[in-house]
XYZ file of C-alpha atoms in Angstrom:
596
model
C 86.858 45.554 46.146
C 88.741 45.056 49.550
C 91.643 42.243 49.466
C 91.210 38.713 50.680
C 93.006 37.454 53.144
C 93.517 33.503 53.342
C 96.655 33.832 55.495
C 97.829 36.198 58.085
C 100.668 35.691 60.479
C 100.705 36.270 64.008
C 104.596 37.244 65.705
C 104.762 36.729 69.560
C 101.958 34.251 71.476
C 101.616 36.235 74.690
C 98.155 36.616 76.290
C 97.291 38.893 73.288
C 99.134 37.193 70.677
C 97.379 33.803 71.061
C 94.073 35.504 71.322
C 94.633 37.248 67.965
C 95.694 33.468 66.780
C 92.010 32.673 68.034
C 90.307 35.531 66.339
C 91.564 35.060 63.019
C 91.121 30.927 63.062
C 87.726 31.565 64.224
C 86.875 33.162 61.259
C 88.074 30.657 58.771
C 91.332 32.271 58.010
C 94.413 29.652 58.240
C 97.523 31.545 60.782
C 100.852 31.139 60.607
C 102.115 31.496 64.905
C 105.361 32.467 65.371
C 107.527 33.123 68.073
C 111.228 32.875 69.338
C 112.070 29.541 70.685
C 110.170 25.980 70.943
C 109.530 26.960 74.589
C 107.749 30.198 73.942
C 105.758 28.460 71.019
C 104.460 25.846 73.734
C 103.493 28.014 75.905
C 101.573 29.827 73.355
C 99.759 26.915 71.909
C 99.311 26.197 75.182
C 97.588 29.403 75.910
C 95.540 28.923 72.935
C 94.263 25.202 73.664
C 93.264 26.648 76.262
C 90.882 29.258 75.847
C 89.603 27.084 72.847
C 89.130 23.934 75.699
C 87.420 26.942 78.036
C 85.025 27.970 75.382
C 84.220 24.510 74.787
C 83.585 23.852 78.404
C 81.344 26.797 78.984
C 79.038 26.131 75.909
C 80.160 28.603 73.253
C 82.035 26.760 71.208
C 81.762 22.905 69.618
C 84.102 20.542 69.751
C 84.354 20.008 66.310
C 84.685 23.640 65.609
C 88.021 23.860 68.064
C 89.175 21.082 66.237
C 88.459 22.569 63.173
C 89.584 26.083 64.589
C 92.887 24.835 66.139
C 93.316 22.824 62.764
C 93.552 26.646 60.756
C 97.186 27.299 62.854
C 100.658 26.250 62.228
C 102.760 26.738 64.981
C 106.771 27.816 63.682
C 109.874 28.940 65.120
C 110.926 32.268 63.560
C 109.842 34.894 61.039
C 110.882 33.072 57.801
C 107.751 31.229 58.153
C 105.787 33.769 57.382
C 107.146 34.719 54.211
C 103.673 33.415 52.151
C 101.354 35.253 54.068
C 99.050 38.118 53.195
C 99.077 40.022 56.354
C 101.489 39.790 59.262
C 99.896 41.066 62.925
C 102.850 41.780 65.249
C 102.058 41.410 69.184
C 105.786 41.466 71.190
C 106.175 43.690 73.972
C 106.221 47.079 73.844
C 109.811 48.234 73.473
C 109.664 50.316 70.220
C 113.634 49.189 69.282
C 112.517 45.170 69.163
C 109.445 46.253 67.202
C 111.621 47.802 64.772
C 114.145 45.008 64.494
C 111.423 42.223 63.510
C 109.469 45.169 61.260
C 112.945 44.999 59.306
C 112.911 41.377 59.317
C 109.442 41.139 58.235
C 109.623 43.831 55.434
C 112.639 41.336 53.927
C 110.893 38.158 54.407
C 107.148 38.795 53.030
C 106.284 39.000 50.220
C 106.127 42.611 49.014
C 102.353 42.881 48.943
C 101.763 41.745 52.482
C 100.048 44.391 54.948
C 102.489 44.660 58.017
C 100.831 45.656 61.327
C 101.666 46.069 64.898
C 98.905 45.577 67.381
C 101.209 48.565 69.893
C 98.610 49.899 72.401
C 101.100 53.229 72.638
C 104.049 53.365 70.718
C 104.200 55.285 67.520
C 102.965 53.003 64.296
C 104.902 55.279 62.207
C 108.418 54.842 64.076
C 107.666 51.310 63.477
C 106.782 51.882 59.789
C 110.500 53.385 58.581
C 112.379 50.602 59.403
C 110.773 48.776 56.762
C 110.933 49.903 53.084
C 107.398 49.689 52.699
C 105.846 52.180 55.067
C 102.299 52.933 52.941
C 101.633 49.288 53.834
C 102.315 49.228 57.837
C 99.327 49.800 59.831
C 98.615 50.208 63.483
C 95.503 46.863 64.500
C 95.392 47.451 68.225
C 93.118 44.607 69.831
C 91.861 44.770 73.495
C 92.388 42.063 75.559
C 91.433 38.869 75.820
C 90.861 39.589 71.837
C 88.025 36.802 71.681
C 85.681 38.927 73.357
C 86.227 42.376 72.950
C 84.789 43.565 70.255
C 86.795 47.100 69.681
C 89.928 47.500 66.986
C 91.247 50.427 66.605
C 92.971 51.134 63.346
C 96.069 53.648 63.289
C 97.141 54.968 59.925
C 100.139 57.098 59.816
C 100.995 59.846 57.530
C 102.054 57.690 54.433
C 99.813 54.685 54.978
C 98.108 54.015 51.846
C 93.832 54.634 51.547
C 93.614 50.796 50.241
C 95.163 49.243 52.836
C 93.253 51.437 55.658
C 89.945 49.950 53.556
C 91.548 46.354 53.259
C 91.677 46.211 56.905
C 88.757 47.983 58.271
C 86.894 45.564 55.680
C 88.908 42.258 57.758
C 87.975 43.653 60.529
C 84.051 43.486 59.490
C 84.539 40.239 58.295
C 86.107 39.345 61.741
C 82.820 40.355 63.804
C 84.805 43.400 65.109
C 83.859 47.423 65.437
C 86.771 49.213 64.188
C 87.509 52.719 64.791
C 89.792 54.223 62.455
C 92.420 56.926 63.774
C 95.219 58.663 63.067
C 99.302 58.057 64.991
C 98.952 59.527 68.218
C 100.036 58.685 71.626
C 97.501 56.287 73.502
C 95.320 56.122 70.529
C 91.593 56.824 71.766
C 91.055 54.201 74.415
C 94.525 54.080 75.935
C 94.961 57.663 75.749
C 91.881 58.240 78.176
C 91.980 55.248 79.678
C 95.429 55.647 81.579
C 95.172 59.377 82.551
C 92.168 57.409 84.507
C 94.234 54.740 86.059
C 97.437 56.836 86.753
C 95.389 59.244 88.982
C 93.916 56.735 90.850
C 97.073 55.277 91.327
C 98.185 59.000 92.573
C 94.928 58.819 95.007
C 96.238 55.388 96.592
C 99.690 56.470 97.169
C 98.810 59.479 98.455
C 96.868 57.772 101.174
C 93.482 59.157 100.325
C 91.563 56.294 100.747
C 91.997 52.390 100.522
C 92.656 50.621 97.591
C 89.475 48.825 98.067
C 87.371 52.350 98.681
C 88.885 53.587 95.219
C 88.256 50.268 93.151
C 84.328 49.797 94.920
C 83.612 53.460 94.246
C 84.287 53.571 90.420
C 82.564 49.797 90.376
C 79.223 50.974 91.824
C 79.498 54.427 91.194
C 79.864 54.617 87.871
C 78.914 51.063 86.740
C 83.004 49.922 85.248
C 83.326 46.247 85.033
C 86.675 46.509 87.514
C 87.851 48.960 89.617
C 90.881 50.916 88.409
C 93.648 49.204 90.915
C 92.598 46.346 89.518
C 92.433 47.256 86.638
C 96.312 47.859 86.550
C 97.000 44.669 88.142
C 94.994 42.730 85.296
C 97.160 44.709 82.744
C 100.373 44.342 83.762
C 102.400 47.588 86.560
C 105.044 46.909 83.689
C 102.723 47.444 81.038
C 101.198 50.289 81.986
C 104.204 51.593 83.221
C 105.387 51.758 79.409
C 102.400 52.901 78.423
C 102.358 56.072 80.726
C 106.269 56.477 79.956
C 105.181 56.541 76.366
C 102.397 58.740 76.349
C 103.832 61.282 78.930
C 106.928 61.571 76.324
C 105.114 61.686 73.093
C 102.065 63.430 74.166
C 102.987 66.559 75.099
C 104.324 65.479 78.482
C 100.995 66.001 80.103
C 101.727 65.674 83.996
C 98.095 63.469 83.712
C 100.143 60.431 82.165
C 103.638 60.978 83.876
C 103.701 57.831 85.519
C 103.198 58.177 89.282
C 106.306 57.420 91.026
C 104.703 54.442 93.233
C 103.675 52.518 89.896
C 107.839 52.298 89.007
C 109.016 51.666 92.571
C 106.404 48.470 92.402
C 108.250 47.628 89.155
C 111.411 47.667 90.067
C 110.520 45.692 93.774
C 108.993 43.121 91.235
C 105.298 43.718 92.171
C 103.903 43.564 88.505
C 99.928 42.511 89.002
C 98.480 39.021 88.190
C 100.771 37.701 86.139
C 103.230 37.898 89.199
C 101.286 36.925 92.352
C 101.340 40.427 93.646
C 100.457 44.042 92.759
C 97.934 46.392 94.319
C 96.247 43.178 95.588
C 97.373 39.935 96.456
C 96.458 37.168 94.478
C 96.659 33.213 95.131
C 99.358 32.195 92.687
C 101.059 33.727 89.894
C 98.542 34.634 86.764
C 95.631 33.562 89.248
C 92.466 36.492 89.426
C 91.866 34.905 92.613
C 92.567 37.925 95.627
C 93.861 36.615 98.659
C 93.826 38.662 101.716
C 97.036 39.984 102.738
C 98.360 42.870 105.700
C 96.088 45.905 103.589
C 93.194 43.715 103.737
C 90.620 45.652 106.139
C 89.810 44.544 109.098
C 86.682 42.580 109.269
C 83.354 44.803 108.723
C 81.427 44.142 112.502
C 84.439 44.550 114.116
C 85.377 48.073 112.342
C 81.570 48.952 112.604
C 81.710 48.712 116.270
C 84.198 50.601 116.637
C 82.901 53.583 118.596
C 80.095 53.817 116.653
C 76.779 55.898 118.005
C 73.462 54.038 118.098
C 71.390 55.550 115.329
C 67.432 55.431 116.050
C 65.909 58.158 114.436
C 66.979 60.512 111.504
C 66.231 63.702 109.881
C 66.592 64.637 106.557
C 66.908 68.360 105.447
C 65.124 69.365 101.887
C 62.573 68.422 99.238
C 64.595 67.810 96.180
C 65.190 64.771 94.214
C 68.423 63.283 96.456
C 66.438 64.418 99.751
C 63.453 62.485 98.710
C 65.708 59.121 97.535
C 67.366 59.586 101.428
C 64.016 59.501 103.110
C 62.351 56.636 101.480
C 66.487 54.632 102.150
C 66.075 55.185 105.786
C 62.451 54.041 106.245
C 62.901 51.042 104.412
C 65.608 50.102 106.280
C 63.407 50.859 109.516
C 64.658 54.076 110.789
C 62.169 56.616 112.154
C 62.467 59.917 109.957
C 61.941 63.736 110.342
C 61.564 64.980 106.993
C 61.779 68.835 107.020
C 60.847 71.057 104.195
C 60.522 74.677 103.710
C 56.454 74.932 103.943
C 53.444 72.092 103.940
C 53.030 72.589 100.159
C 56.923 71.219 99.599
C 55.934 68.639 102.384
C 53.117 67.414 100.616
C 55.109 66.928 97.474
C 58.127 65.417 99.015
C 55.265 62.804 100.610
C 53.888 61.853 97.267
C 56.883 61.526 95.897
C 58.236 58.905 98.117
C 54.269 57.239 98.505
C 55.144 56.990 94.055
C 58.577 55.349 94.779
C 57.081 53.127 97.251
C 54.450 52.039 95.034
C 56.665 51.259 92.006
C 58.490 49.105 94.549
C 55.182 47.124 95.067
C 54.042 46.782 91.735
C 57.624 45.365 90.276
C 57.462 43.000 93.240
C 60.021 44.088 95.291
C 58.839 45.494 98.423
C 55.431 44.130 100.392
C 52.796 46.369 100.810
C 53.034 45.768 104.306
C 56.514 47.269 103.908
C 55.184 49.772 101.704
C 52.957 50.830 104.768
C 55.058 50.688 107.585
C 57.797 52.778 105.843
C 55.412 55.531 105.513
C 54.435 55.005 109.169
C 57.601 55.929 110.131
C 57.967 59.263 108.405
C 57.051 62.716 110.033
C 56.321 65.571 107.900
C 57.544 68.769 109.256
C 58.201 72.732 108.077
C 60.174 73.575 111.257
C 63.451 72.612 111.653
C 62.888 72.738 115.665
C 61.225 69.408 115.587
C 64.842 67.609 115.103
C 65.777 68.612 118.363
C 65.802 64.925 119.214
C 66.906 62.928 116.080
C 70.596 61.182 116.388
C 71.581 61.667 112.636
C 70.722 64.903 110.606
C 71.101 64.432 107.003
C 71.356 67.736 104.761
C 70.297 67.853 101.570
C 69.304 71.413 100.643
C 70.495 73.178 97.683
C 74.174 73.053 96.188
C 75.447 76.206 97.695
C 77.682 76.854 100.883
C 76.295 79.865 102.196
C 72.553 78.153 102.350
C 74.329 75.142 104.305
C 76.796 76.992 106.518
C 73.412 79.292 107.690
C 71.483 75.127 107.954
C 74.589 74.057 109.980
C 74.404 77.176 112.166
C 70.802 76.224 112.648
C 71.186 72.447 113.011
C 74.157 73.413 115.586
C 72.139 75.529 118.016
C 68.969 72.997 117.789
C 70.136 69.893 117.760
C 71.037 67.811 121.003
C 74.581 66.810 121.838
C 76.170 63.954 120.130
C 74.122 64.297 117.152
C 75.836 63.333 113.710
C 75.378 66.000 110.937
C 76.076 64.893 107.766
C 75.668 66.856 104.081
C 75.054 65.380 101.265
C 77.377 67.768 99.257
C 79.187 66.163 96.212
C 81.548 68.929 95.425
C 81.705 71.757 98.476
C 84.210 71.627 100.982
C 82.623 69.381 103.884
C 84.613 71.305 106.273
C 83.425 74.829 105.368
C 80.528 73.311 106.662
C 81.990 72.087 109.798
C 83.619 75.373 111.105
C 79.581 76.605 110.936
C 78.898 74.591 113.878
C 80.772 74.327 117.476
C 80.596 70.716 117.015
C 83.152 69.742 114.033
C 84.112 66.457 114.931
C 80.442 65.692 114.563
C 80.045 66.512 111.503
C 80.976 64.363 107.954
C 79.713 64.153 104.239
C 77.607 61.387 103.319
C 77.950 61.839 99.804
C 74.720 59.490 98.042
C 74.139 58.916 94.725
C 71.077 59.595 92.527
C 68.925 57.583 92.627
C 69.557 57.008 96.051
C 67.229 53.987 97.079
C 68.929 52.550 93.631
C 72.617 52.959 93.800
C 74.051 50.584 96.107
C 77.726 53.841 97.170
C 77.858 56.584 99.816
C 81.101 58.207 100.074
C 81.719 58.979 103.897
C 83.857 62.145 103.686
C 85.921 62.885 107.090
C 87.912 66.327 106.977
C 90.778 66.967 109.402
C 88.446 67.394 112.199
C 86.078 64.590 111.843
C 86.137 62.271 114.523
C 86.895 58.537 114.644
C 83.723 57.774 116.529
C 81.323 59.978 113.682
C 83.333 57.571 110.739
C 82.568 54.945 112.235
C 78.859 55.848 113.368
C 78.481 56.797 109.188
C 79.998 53.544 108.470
C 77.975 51.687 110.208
C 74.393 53.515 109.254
C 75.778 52.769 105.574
C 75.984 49.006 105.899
C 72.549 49.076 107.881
C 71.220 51.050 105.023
C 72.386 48.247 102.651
C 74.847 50.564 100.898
C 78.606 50.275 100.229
C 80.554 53.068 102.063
C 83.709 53.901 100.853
C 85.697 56.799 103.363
C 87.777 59.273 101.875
C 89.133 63.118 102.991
C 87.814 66.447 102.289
C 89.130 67.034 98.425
C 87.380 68.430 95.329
C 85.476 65.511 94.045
C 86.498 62.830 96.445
C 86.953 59.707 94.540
C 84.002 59.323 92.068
C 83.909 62.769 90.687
C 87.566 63.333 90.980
C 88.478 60.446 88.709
C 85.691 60.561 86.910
C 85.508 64.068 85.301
C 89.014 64.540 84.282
C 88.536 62.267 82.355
C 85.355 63.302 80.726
C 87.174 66.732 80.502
C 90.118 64.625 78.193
C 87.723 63.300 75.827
C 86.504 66.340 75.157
C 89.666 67.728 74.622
C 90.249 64.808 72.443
C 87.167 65.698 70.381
C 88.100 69.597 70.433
C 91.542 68.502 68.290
C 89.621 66.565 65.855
C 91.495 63.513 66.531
C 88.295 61.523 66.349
C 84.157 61.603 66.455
C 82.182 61.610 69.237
C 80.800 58.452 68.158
C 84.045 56.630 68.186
C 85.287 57.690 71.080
C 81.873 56.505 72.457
C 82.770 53.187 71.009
C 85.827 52.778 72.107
C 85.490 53.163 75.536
C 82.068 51.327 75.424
C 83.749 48.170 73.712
C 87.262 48.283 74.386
C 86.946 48.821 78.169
C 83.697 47.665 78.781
C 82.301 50.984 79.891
C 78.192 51.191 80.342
C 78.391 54.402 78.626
C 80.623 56.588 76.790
C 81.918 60.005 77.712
C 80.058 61.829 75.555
C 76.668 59.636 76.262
C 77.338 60.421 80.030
C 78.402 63.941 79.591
C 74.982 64.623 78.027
C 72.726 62.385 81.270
C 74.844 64.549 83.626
C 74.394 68.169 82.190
C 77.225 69.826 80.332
C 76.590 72.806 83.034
C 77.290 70.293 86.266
C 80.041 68.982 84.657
C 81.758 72.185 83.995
C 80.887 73.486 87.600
C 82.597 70.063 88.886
C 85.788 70.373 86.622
C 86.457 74.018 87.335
C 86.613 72.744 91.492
C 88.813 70.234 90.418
C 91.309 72.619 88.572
C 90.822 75.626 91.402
C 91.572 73.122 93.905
C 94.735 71.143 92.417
C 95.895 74.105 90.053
C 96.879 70.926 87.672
C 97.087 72.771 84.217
C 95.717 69.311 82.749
C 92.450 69.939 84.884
C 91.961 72.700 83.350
C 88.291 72.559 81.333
C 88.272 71.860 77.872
C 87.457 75.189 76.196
C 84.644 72.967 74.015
C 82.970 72.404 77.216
C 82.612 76.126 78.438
C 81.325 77.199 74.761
C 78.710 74.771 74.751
C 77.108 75.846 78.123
C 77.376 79.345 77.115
C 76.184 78.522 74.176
C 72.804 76.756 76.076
C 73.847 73.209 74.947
C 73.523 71.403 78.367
C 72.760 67.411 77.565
C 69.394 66.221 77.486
C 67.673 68.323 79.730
C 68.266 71.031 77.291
C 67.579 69.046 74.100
C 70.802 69.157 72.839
C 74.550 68.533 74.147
C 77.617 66.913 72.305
C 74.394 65.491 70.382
C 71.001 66.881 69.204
C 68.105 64.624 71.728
C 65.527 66.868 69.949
C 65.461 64.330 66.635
C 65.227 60.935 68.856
């Protein structure tokens, strides 16, 4: 039979502590909110009023059950209060030597059958746990923030922590409405631990000058569906915060170079630039604490005006293969009313490449979204061809042939000889070096990736990749056929994975690695990111839609580009594709598809 808990006491009314307050008195258990002075207990209640008046406002919540709800709390000064309750929830800031001062304090005021537990997001539960007396009954409850909503807890047992008490609170946390995800003491935890390799690398990205904070934070929004962009992202938590978090993890996680805090993050610090909660961090924003982004001298420069920058008039476009992306780029461009040359290798891959885009058009009809009158007069404006001669006059070639160099250096040798001066040449290449392709031609500064994203008429990013000879006047011509085509592009330079894929599979590759040393399920770590940072899908989900085999391809170019040992693929990964376990498409991946 689990315990029941009546009271629990909350230490430190922050952003996180008063939403823990709210948690528990939502659920019928009465709270005991302490902190320091009268002046930080205001300030919490006041915190807590309101998000209760919020809720109220906005429909989910009724007035009587605030009243009732804010009715469960007593508001104190100091940790003597607490010396009734059954479990005490810690949430101060994360310096591990203040943790351990109120941990002693705690373990002499409660009474000696109270569960003690620090809600750290990174420092070590069991550090915490000796400077009590009591160390089988201190446990790591990490909420997410704002705790109200987010349904993910993870639970951190140490070493000594007792079996009852792990069961005790996993069974609160049921009662509570929460999914918990029980783990052992490790730096980061699941969530944090893949979550800030993530953030600290795209903070590497920015300061390196790769591309704009607002090209990194739009392409991990659109293209991989996250609820914020990862610049953001670390203004939301805190430059401090994370800060100690990285500093944390880089020291008791091995010192992986992947969470050694980038050296921008503590100059922005130390100048005072902390996020939200101080007016200023990556962005801008209207006030102190305010989510509202102001524009400020890194604010681009207004979209027409950058568009018309040099840019060439684009009337008619060819597009180069019969696959699945070439197919997607065809119907994009005439829908948006742009005369194409689609070339294919033979009628036969013609006629295919035809009816698949006639299909696509027709699903557009039928779920109401496109006219059949549009229907029609996209078609109209395709031309079918087998001969890559008939592009002699098109303005924009766009290459989309199969993922190998030496097939689209030999297309760009073509495309060079045949085409007519001025033309852009674009490839849709996500992981080749764009400017292997270039030196193919004599034209370089014509040429540019237009990285799109499958499926293209569906997602809304392009990455526009410019190497070192890329001229302004072809990034601005790509810019501006993006925004005609409807599509966000985001401009970066010619690296291994440009932004999506170089964010994005390193840290795939972690939670593998994370899976490889046991330290948790695949499930779980599912779950965690799912529910603790909002993610559409978990690593191990996506990992199996992409195909274990493309993944591994685009992690070893990441690691043979940047030599970073913590690139390096997760040995898990490469015996699984060896093995034949590729994702879905194979019927089995990090999970078996062929019982579903």
């Amino acid at each position: 039979m689990a315990r029941e808990f009546t009271s629990v006491g909350v230490v430190g009314l922050g952003t996180m502590g008063a939403g823990i307050v709210e948690v528990f008195a939502r659920n019928g258990i009465d709270v005991v909110a302490v902190e320091i002075s009268d002046g930080a207990l205001e300030r919490g209640r006041a915190t807590l009023t309101g998000s209760t008046d919020r809720a109220v406002a906005k429909g989910k919540l009724a007035a009587a059950d605030r009243d009732a709800l804010l009715s469960r709390v007593t508001f104190a000064v100091g940790l003597d209060a607490l010396h009734s309750v059954d479990l005490v929830i810690e949430a101060v800031p994360e310096h591990l030597d203040l943790k351990q001062r109120i941990f002693a304090e705690l373990d002499r005021v409660c009474k000696p059958e109270a569960i003690l537990a620090t809600n750290t997001s990174s420092l070590s539960v069991t550090e915490i746990s000796v400077a009590t007396t009591r160390p089988n009954q201190v446990i790591g409850i990490h909420f997410f923030n704002p705790a109200p909503v987010m349904k993910l807890v993870e639970v951190v047992r140490t070493v000594v922590t007792s079996a009852e008490v792990v069961a005790d609170v996993e069974a609160l946390c049921e009662r509570l409405g929460k999914v918990d995800v029980t783990i052992n003491d490790r730096a980061g935890f699941i969530a944090n631990a893949l979550l800030f390799g993530y953030l600290n690398h795209a903070v590497s990205m920015f300061e390196s000058r790769y591309a704009t904070r607002e090209d990194i934070d739009a392409a991990m929004k659109l293209g991989c569906g996250l609820p914020m962009g990862p610049l953001a992202l670390m203004d939301l938590i805190g430059l401090d915060t994370a800060y100690e978090i990285l500093d944390t993890m880089y020291r008791r996680g091995g010192r992986d170079r992947r969470h050694a805090p980038v050296p921008l993050i503590k100059q922005m610090v130390t100048a005072g630039l902390l996020g939200r909660k101080s007016g200023r961090g990556f962005y801008t924003y209207e006030r102190p604490g305010s989510p509202v982004v102001v524009p400020d001298e890194q604010t681009p420069v207004a979209a027409e005006s950058a568009l018309a920058d040099g840019a060439r008039g684009i009337a008619k476009v060819g597009v180069v293969g019969s696959g699945t992306m070439a197919t997607g780029i065809i119907e994009v461009f005439a829908k948006a009313g742009y005369e194409v040359v689609s070339v294919t290798r033979g009628a036969e891959k013609s006629a295919k490449v035809f009816e698949a885009v006639k299909t696509s058009l027709n699903k557009g009809v039928v779920r109401g979204k496109l006219s059949e009158a549009d229907r029609d007069a996209a078609l109209g404006r395709i031309n079918w061809s087998a001969t890559l001669e008939h592009l002699a006059d098109v303005d924009l070639v766009v290459e989309a042939v199969v993922e190998e160099l030496s097939v689209k250096k030999a297309l760009f040798a073509s495309l060079d000889e045949i085409c007519k001066p001025g033309v852009v040449l674009a490839t849709t290449t996500s992981s080749l070096p764009v400017i292997d392709v270039a030196m193919a031609t004599q034209r370089p500064a014509d040429v540019v990736g237009l990285h799109f994203f499958n499926p293209a008429p569906i997602m809304p990013l392009v990455e526009i990749v410019q190497t070192i000879r890329t001229s302004a006047e072809t990034t601005a011509t790509a810019r501006a056929v993006c925004a005609a085509l409807g599509k966000t592009g985001v401009v970066c330079g010619d690296r291994s994975g440009f932004i999506v894929n170089a964010l994005l599979f390193p840290y795939l590759n972690d939670a593998v690695k994370m899976l490889e040393a046991s330290y948790s399920t695949a499930d779980d770590i599912d779950h965690a990111m799912k529910l603790g940072c909002g993610y559409p899908m978990g690593p191990f989900e996506l990992l199996d839609v992409v195909g274990l085999d493309v993944s591994l391809a685009i992690q070893r170019e990441l690691y043979l580009e940047l030599r970073e040992p913590g690139f390096a693929p997760a040995p898990l990964l490469e015996h699984l594709v060896t093995a034949g376990y590729l994702g879905r498409k194979s019927g089995r991946g990090f999970r078996d598809h062929t019982r579903r």
